Amino acid sequence: MQRIGLFGGSFDPVHAGHLLLAQAALEELSLTRLFFVLAAQSPFKTDNQFAPAAARMQLLRLALAGQANCEVDDQEIRRGGVSFTIDTVRDYARRFSDAQLYYLVGADNVASLPKWREAGELARLAEFAVIPRPGEAPTPLPLPFRGPTLKGFPFGVSASQIRARVKAGLAIDHLVPAAVAEAIGNNRLYL
Ligand code: ATP
């Protein structure tokens, strides 16, 4: 049976915390494929998006270049508007009807899961794999969500921190892949 991971986010920008989360999920869940799903607009971040979708997509592709098993999914960008995870998970459940789907979330997202659109249906279609995040108390999955908690490689970087560092003229080397740091500089993002 295929084991497919779905990792949604704003990736504004993608950073080492995301990549470590992905690596942990590939290993601990023995995933056959892992799709990074770039949100057009998160329902929970409607006021604050910083780089346009095309730029966030470019950074994501640079970060994942040559990474076996990792793919970028642009379906939420093509749909446009506010991105709802249920639409994406339904699409995977239809296309990979025999696969086990795992939706990956950082521990900071667990408490809000019951507020996600069609939460009951979402919980039925995929298991939710929770990855620890420094500074976030471990929280059990609220019912009816189910799924494993991973060990991960806890690393407390966030996209907000990267943006703040770029704005302040501080280095972001080692917090994002080198090609991502270079593209952020060349495109004058987050200034
Ligand atoms: P921001 O700082 O703008 O809120 P973010 O760093 O949380 O952004 P997102 O693109 O919103 O990045 O996150 C996508 C997913 O990755 C979410 O499930 C989030 O919990 C998870 N995530 C992000 N950074 C980490 C990290 N350092 N450790 C564990 N999970 C993380």
PDB file of C-alpha atoms and ligand atoms in Angstrom:
ATOM      1  CA  MET A   1       0.000   0.000   0.000  1.00  0.00           C
ATOM      2  CA  GLN A   2       1.316   3.468  -0.866  1.00  0.00           C
ATOM      3  CA  ARG A   3       1.877   5.753   2.097  1.00  0.00           C
ATOM      4  CA  ILE A   4       1.472   9.355   1.005  1.00  0.00           C
ATOM      5  CA  GLY A   5       2.355  12.414   3.058  1.00  0.00           C
ATOM      6  CA  LEU A   6       0.724  15.794   2.493  1.00  0.00           C
ATOM      7  CA  PHE A   7       2.437  18.831   3.950  1.00  0.00           C
ATOM      8  CA  GLY A   8       0.498  22.065   3.581  1.00  0.00           C
ATOM      9  CA  GLY A   9       1.755  25.512   4.432  1.00  0.00           C
ATOM     10  CA  SER A  10       2.236  29.105   3.402  1.00  0.00           C
ATOM     11  CA  PHE A  11       5.990  28.483   3.065  1.00  0.00           C
ATOM     12  CA  ASP A  12       6.601  32.239   3.263  1.00  0.00           C
ATOM     13  CA  PRO A  13       9.470  31.325   3.017  1.00  0.00           C
ATOM     14  CA  VAL A  14      10.238  27.608   3.229  1.00  0.00           C
ATOM     15  CA  HIS A  15      12.880  27.045   5.926  1.00  0.00           C
ATOM     16  CA  ALA A  16      14.954  24.379   7.663  1.00  0.00           C
ATOM     17  CA  GLY A  17      12.137  23.615  10.160  1.00  0.00           C
ATOM     18  CA  HIS A  18       9.918  22.543   7.246  1.00  0.00           C
ATOM     19  CA  LEU A  19      12.663  20.432   5.685  1.00  0.00           C
ATOM     20  CA  LEU A  20      13.482  18.687   8.975  1.00  0.00           C
ATOM     21  CA  LEU A  21       9.799  18.012   9.534  1.00  0.00           C
ATOM     22  CA  ALA A  22       9.596  16.466   6.050  1.00  0.00           C
ATOM     23  CA  GLN A  23      12.673  14.315   6.613  1.00  0.00           C
ATOM     24  CA  ALA A  24      11.313  13.030   9.919  1.00  0.00           C
ATOM     25  CA  ALA A  25       7.976  12.186   8.300  1.00  0.00           C
ATOM     26  CA  LEU A  26       9.616  10.349   5.401  1.00  0.00           C
ATOM     27  CA  GLU A  27      11.630   8.235   7.822  1.00  0.00           C
ATOM     28  CA  GLU A  28       9.225   7.687  10.692  1.00  0.00           C
ATOM     29  CA  LEU A  29       6.154   7.051   8.526  1.00  0.00           C
ATOM     30  CA  SER A  30       8.056   5.218   5.742  1.00  0.00           C
ATOM     31  CA  LEU A  31       6.351   7.457   3.184  1.00  0.00           C
ATOM     32  CA  THR A  32       6.504   6.486  -0.464  1.00  0.00           C
ATOM     33  CA  ARG A  33       5.791  10.050  -1.606  1.00  0.00           C
ATOM     34  CA  LEU A  34       5.587  13.407   0.125  1.00  0.00           C
ATOM     35  CA  PHE A  35       3.772  16.350  -1.446  1.00  0.00           C
ATOM     36  CA  PHE A  36       4.405  19.914  -0.286  1.00  0.00           C
ATOM     37  CA  VAL A  37       1.125  21.749  -0.882  1.00  0.00           C
ATOM     38  CA  LEU A  38       1.566  25.508  -1.134  1.00  0.00           C
ATOM     39  CA  ALA A  39      -1.452  27.425   0.198  1.00  0.00           C
ATOM     40  CA  ALA A  40      -2.731  30.282  -1.944  1.00  0.00           C
ATOM     41  CA  GLN A  41      -4.162  31.912   1.167  1.00  0.00           C
ATOM     42  CA  SER A  42      -4.386  30.275   4.582  1.00  0.00           C
ATOM     43  CA  PRO A  43      -7.816  30.749   6.231  1.00  0.00           C
ATOM     44  CA  PHE A  44      -5.933  31.582   9.449  1.00  0.00           C
ATOM     45  CA  LYS A  45      -3.457  34.054   7.919  1.00  0.00           C
ATOM     46  CA  THR A  46      -5.749  36.200   5.793  1.00  0.00           C
ATOM     47  CA  ASP A  47      -4.162  39.530   6.770  1.00  0.00           C
ATOM     48  CA  ASN A  48      -0.565  38.635   6.480  1.00  0.00           C
ATOM     49  CA  GLN A  49       0.938  37.145   3.421  1.00  0.00           C
ATOM     50  CA  PHE A  50       4.284  38.528   2.470  1.00  0.00           C
ATOM     51  CA  ALA A  51       5.616  37.116  -0.777  1.00  0.00           C
ATOM     52  CA  PRO A  52       3.417  36.413  -3.808  1.00  0.00           C
ATOM     53  CA  ALA A  53       2.533  32.810  -4.644  1.00  0.00           C
ATOM     54  CA  ALA A  54       4.941  32.674  -7.598  1.00  0.00           C
ATOM     55  CA  ALA A  55       7.889  33.701  -5.402  1.00  0.00           C
ATOM     56  CA  ARG A  56       6.948  31.274  -2.593  1.00  0.00           C
ATOM     57  CA  MET A  57       6.623  28.528  -5.200  1.00  0.00           C
ATOM     58  CA  GLN A  58      10.048  29.317  -6.656  1.00  0.00           C
ATOM     59  CA  LEU A  59      11.635  29.114  -3.179  1.00  0.00           C
ATOM     60  CA  LEU A  60       9.897  25.807  -2.498  1.00  0.00           C
ATOM     61  CA  ARG A  61      11.121  24.328  -5.786  1.00  0.00           C
ATOM     62  CA  LEU A  62      14.681  25.491  -5.059  1.00  0.00           C
ATOM     63  CA  ALA A  63      14.542  23.978  -1.561  1.00  0.00           C
ATOM     64  CA  LEU A  64      13.347  20.609  -2.850  1.00  0.00           C
ATOM     65  CA  ALA A  65      15.539  20.348  -5.957  1.00  0.00           C
ATOM     66  CA  GLY A  66      17.059  16.882  -6.004  1.00  0.00           C
ATOM     67  CA  GLN A  67      15.177  15.695  -2.889  1.00  0.00           C
ATOM     68  CA  ALA A  68      14.031  12.162  -3.609  1.00  0.00           C
ATOM     69  CA  ASN A  69      10.381  11.485  -2.699  1.00  0.00           C
ATOM     70  CA  CYS A  70       9.487  15.183  -2.270  1.00  0.00           C
ATOM     71  CA  GLU A  71       7.182  16.864  -4.785  1.00  0.00           C
ATOM     72  CA  VAL A  72       5.528  20.263  -5.000  1.00  0.00           C
ATOM     73  CA  ASP A  73       1.775  20.454  -5.513  1.00  0.00           C
ATOM     74  CA  ASP A  74       0.401  23.735  -6.888  1.00  0.00           C
ATOM     75  CA  GLN A  75      -3.289  22.797  -6.874  1.00  0.00           C
ATOM     76  CA  GLU A  76      -4.235  25.320  -4.157  1.00  0.00           C
ATOM     77  CA  ILE A  77      -2.484  28.071  -6.129  1.00  0.00           C
ATOM     78  CA  ARG A  78      -4.347  27.062  -9.305  1.00  0.00           C
ATOM     79  CA  ARG A  79      -7.668  27.038  -7.404  1.00  0.00           C
ATOM     80  CA  GLY A  80      -6.856  30.479  -5.966  1.00  0.00           C
ATOM     81  CA  GLY A  81      -8.715  32.243  -3.153  1.00  0.00           C
ATOM     82  CA  VAL A  82      -8.673  30.917   0.395  1.00  0.00           C
ATOM     83  CA  SER A  83      -7.192  27.401   0.508  1.00  0.00           C
ATOM     84  CA  PHE A  84      -9.124  24.728   2.382  1.00  0.00           C
ATOM     85  CA  THR A  85      -7.301  21.506   3.235  1.00  0.00           C
ATOM     86  CA  ILE A  86     -10.452  19.432   2.769  1.00  0.00           C
ATOM     87  CA  ASP A  87     -10.483  20.255  -0.981  1.00  0.00           C
ATOM     88  CA  THR A  88      -6.902  19.064  -1.351  1.00  0.00           C
ATOM     89  CA  VAL A  89      -7.274  15.944   0.789  1.00  0.00           C
ATOM     90  CA  ARG A  90     -10.429  14.982  -1.137  1.00  0.00           C
ATOM     91  CA  ASP A  91      -8.456  15.284  -4.367  1.00  0.00           C
ATOM     92  CA  TYR A  92      -5.775  12.898  -3.049  1.00  0.00           C
ATOM     93  CA  ALA A  93      -8.343  10.470  -1.640  1.00  0.00           C
ATOM     94  CA  ARG A  94      -9.897  10.298  -5.102  1.00  0.00           C
ATOM     95  CA  ARG A  95      -6.618   9.996  -7.047  1.00  0.00           C
ATOM     96  CA  PHE A  96      -4.938   7.563  -4.631  1.00  0.00           C
ATOM     97  CA  SER A  97      -7.937   5.638  -3.378  1.00  0.00           C
ATOM     98  CA  ASP A  98      -5.834   2.689  -2.151  1.00  0.00           C
ATOM     99  CA  ALA A  99      -3.203   4.779  -0.349  1.00  0.00           C
ATOM    100  CA  GLN A 100      -2.876   5.641   3.324  1.00  0.00           C
ATOM    101  CA  LEU A 101      -2.829   9.455   3.533  1.00  0.00           C
ATOM    102  CA  TYR A 102      -0.959  11.280   6.281  1.00  0.00           C
ATOM    103  CA  TYR A 103      -1.470  15.014   6.679  1.00  0.00           C
ATOM    104  CA  LEU A 104       1.555  16.527   8.462  1.00  0.00           C
ATOM    105  CA  VAL A 105       1.117  19.319  11.000  1.00  0.00           C
ATOM    106  CA  GLY A 106       3.419  21.089  13.409  1.00  0.00           C
ATOM    107  CA  ALA A 107       2.314  20.955  17.063  1.00  0.00           C
ATOM    108  CA  ASP A 108       1.216  24.627  16.888  1.00  0.00           C
ATOM    109  CA  ASN A 109      -1.609  23.644  14.516  1.00  0.00           C
ATOM    110  CA  VAL A 110      -3.147  20.847  16.567  1.00  0.00           C
ATOM    111  CA  ALA A 111      -5.457  22.956  18.734  1.00  0.00           C
ATOM    112  CA  SER A 112      -7.077  24.644  15.724  1.00  0.00           C
ATOM    113  CA  LEU A 113      -7.880  21.409  13.825  1.00  0.00           C
ATOM    114  CA  PRO A 114     -11.560  21.258  14.911  1.00  0.00           C
ATOM    115  CA  LYS A 115     -12.018  24.679  13.263  1.00  0.00           C
ATOM    116  CA  TRP A 116     -10.733  23.516   9.879  1.00  0.00           C
ATOM    117  CA  ARG A 117     -13.480  23.303   7.238  1.00  0.00           C
ATOM    118  CA  GLU A 118     -15.365  19.970   7.274  1.00  0.00           C
ATOM    119  CA  ALA A 119     -13.194  18.755  10.133  1.00  0.00           C
ATOM    120  CA  GLY A 120     -15.075  15.472  10.542  1.00  0.00           C
ATOM    121  CA  GLU A 121     -14.670  14.507   6.903  1.00  0.00           C
ATOM    122  CA  LEU A 122     -11.021  15.616   6.941  1.00  0.00           C
ATOM    123  CA  ALA A 123     -10.333  13.396   9.964  1.00  0.00           C
ATOM    124  CA  ARG A 124     -11.989  10.457   8.182  1.00  0.00           C
ATOM    125  CA  LEU A 125      -9.957  10.810   4.984  1.00  0.00           C
ATOM    126  CA  ALA A 126      -6.439  11.181   6.436  1.00  0.00           C
ATOM    127  CA  GLU A 127      -4.427  10.432   9.524  1.00  0.00           C
ATOM    128  CA  PHE A 128      -2.821  13.507  11.047  1.00  0.00           C
ATOM    129  CA  ALA A 129       0.868  13.150  11.926  1.00  0.00           C
ATOM    130  CA  VAL A 130       1.976  15.685  14.539  1.00  0.00           C
ATOM    131  CA  ILE A 131       5.559  16.914  14.592  1.00  0.00           C
ATOM    132  CA  PRO A 132       6.860  18.586  17.784  1.00  0.00           C
ATOM    133  CA  ARG A 133       7.769  22.248  17.565  1.00  0.00           C
ATOM    134  CA  PRO A 134      10.009  23.912  20.176  1.00  0.00           C
ATOM    135  CA  GLY A 135       7.980  26.218  22.397  1.00  0.00           C
ATOM    136  CA  GLU A 136       4.758  24.277  21.790  1.00  0.00           C
ATOM    137  CA  ALA A 137       3.463  22.046  24.569  1.00  0.00           C
ATOM    138  CA  PRO A 138       2.625  18.566  23.255  1.00  0.00           C
ATOM    139  CA  THR A 139      -1.152  18.480  22.714  1.00  0.00           C
ATOM    140  CA  PRO A 140      -3.107  15.306  21.951  1.00  0.00           C
ATOM    141  CA  LEU A 141      -5.089  15.305  18.707  1.00  0.00           C
ATOM    142  CA  PRO A 142      -8.662  16.473  19.324  1.00  0.00           C
ATOM    143  CA  LEU A 143     -11.316  13.913  18.358  1.00  0.00           C
ATOM    144  CA  PRO A 144     -12.215  12.786  15.743  1.00  0.00           C
ATOM    145  CA  PHE A 145      -8.665  13.398  14.461  1.00  0.00           C
ATOM    146  CA  ARG A 146      -6.337  10.430  14.766  1.00  0.00           C
ATOM    147  CA  GLY A 147      -2.722   9.710  13.918  1.00  0.00           C
ATOM    148  CA  PRO A 148       0.820   9.336  15.204  1.00  0.00           C
ATOM    149  CA  THR A 149       3.030  11.834  16.998  1.00  0.00           C
ATOM    150  CA  LEU A 150       6.516  11.821  15.511  1.00  0.00           C
ATOM    151  CA  LYS A 151       9.845  12.403  17.218  1.00  0.00           C
ATOM    152  CA  GLY A 152      11.044  14.785  14.511  1.00  0.00           C
ATOM    153  CA  PHE A 153      14.203  16.852  14.726  1.00  0.00           C
ATOM    154  CA  PRO A 154      12.934  19.742  16.868  1.00  0.00           C
ATOM    155  CA  PHE A 155      14.270  23.003  15.483  1.00  0.00           C
ATOM    156  CA  GLY A 156      12.683  26.260  16.532  1.00  0.00           C
ATOM    157  CA  VAL A 157      12.837  28.343  13.383  1.00  0.00           C
ATOM    158  CA  SER A 158       9.736  29.986  11.871  1.00  0.00           C
ATOM    159  CA  ALA A 159       8.972  31.820   8.656  1.00  0.00           C
ATOM    160  CA  SER A 160       8.156  34.946  10.714  1.00  0.00           C
ATOM    161  CA  GLN A 161      11.630  34.833  12.223  1.00  0.00           C
ATOM    162  CA  ILE A 162      13.253  34.507   8.785  1.00  0.00           C
ATOM    163  CA  ARG A 163      11.248  37.481   7.463  1.00  0.00           C
ATOM    164  CA  ALA A 164      12.178  39.578  10.505  1.00  0.00           C
ATOM    165  CA  ARG A 165      15.851  38.714  10.087  1.00  0.00           C
ATOM    166  CA  VAL A 166      15.837  39.646   6.387  1.00  0.00           C
ATOM    167  CA  LYS A 167      14.155  42.946   7.226  1.00  0.00           C
ATOM    168  CA  ALA A 168      16.757  43.642   9.907  1.00  0.00           C
ATOM    169  CA  GLY A 169      19.617  42.794   7.526  1.00  0.00           C
ATOM    170  CA  LEU A 170      20.628  39.714   9.556  1.00  0.00           C
ATOM    171  CA  ALA A 171      21.990  36.521   8.020  1.00  0.00           C
ATOM    172  CA  ILE A 172      19.618  33.655   7.289  1.00  0.00           C
ATOM    173  CA  ASP A 173      22.344  31.217   6.214  1.00  0.00           C
ATOM    174  CA  HIS A 174      21.710  27.733   7.647  1.00  0.00           C
ATOM    175  CA  LEU A 175      18.108  28.623   8.523  1.00  0.00           C
ATOM    176  CA  VAL A 176      17.112  28.123   4.872  1.00  0.00           C
ATOM    177  CA  PRO A 177      18.878  26.225   2.055  1.00  0.00           C
ATOM    178  CA  ALA A 178      21.619  28.268   0.335  1.00  0.00           C
ATOM    179  CA  ALA A 179      19.669  28.519  -2.938  1.00  0.00           C
ATOM    180  CA  VAL A 180      16.650  29.877  -1.041  1.00  0.00           C
ATOM    181  CA  ALA A 181      18.743  32.513   0.763  1.00  0.00           C
ATOM    182  CA  GLU A 182      20.219  33.564  -2.555  1.00  0.00           C
ATOM    183  CA  ALA A 183      16.823  33.843  -4.266  1.00  0.00           C
ATOM    184  CA  ILE A 184      15.372  35.832  -1.342  1.00  0.00           C
ATOM    185  CA  GLY A 185      18.269  38.280  -1.741  1.00  0.00           C
ATOM    186  CA  ASN A 186      18.121  38.451  -5.540  1.00  0.00           C
ATOM    187  CA  ASN A 187      14.350  39.034  -5.564  1.00  0.00           C
ATOM    188  CA  ARG A 188      14.522  41.493  -2.669  1.00  0.00           C
ATOM    189  CA  LEU A 189      11.844  39.584  -0.760  1.00  0.00           C
ATOM    190  CA  TYR A 190      10.796  40.436   2.818  1.00  0.00           C
ATOM    191  CA  LEU A 191      12.600  43.805   2.933  1.00  0.00           C
TER     192      LEU A 191
HETATM  193  P1  ATP B   1       4.859  31.722  10.280  1.00  0.00           P
HETATM  194  O1  ATP B   1       6.049  31.994  11.161  1.00  0.00           O
HETATM  195  O2  ATP B   1       4.672  32.731   9.185  1.00  0.00           O
HETATM  196  O3  ATP B   1       3.587  31.460  11.080  1.00  0.00           O
HETATM  197  P2  ATP B   1       5.628  28.913   9.876  1.00  0.00           P
HETATM  198  O4  ATP B   1       7.100  28.908  10.098  1.00  0.00           O
HETATM  199  O5  ATP B   1       4.770  28.343  10.979  1.00  0.00           O
HETATM  200  O6  ATP B   1       5.144  30.365   9.460  1.00  0.00           O
HETATM  201  P3  ATP B   1       4.003  27.630   7.810  1.00  0.00           P
HETATM  202  O7  ATP B   1       4.260  27.645   6.353  1.00  0.00           O
HETATM  203  O8  ATP B   1       2.842  28.361   8.324  1.00  0.00           O
HETATM  204  O9  ATP B   1       5.381  28.135   8.511  1.00  0.00           O
HETATM  205  O10 ATP B   1       3.994  26.144   8.357  1.00  0.00           O
HETATM  206  C1  ATP B   1       3.567  25.024   7.623  1.00  0.00           C
HETATM  207  C2  ATP B   1       3.553  23.832   8.565  1.00  0.00           C
HETATM  208  O11 ATP B   1       4.877  23.581   9.063  1.00  0.00           O
HETATM  209  C3  ATP B   1       2.674  24.001   9.795  1.00  0.00           C
HETATM  210  O12 ATP B   1       2.032  22.758  10.068  1.00  0.00           O
HETATM  211  C4  ATP B   1       3.667  24.344  10.903  1.00  0.00           C
HETATM  212  O13 ATP B   1       3.197  23.917  12.168  1.00  0.00           O
HETATM  213  C5  ATP B   1       4.870  23.515  10.485  1.00  0.00           C
HETATM  214  N1  ATP B   1       6.142  24.066  10.956  1.00  0.00           N
HETATM  215  C6  ATP B   1       6.730  25.213  10.544  1.00  0.00           C
HETATM  216  N2  ATP B   1       7.911  25.411  11.158  1.00  0.00           N
HETATM  217  C7  ATP B   1       8.088  24.350  11.993  1.00  0.00           C
HETATM  218  C8  ATP B   1       9.128  23.970  12.927  1.00  0.00           C
HETATM  219  N3  ATP B   1      10.197  24.730  13.128  1.00  0.00           N
HETATM  220  N4  ATP B   1       8.948  22.807  13.601  1.00  0.00           N
HETATM  221  C9  ATP B   1       7.842  22.031  13.411  1.00  0.00           C
HETATM  222  N5  ATP B   1       6.836  22.341  12.551  1.00  0.00           N
HETATM  223  C10 ATP B   1       6.960  23.478  11.862  1.00  0.00           C
END
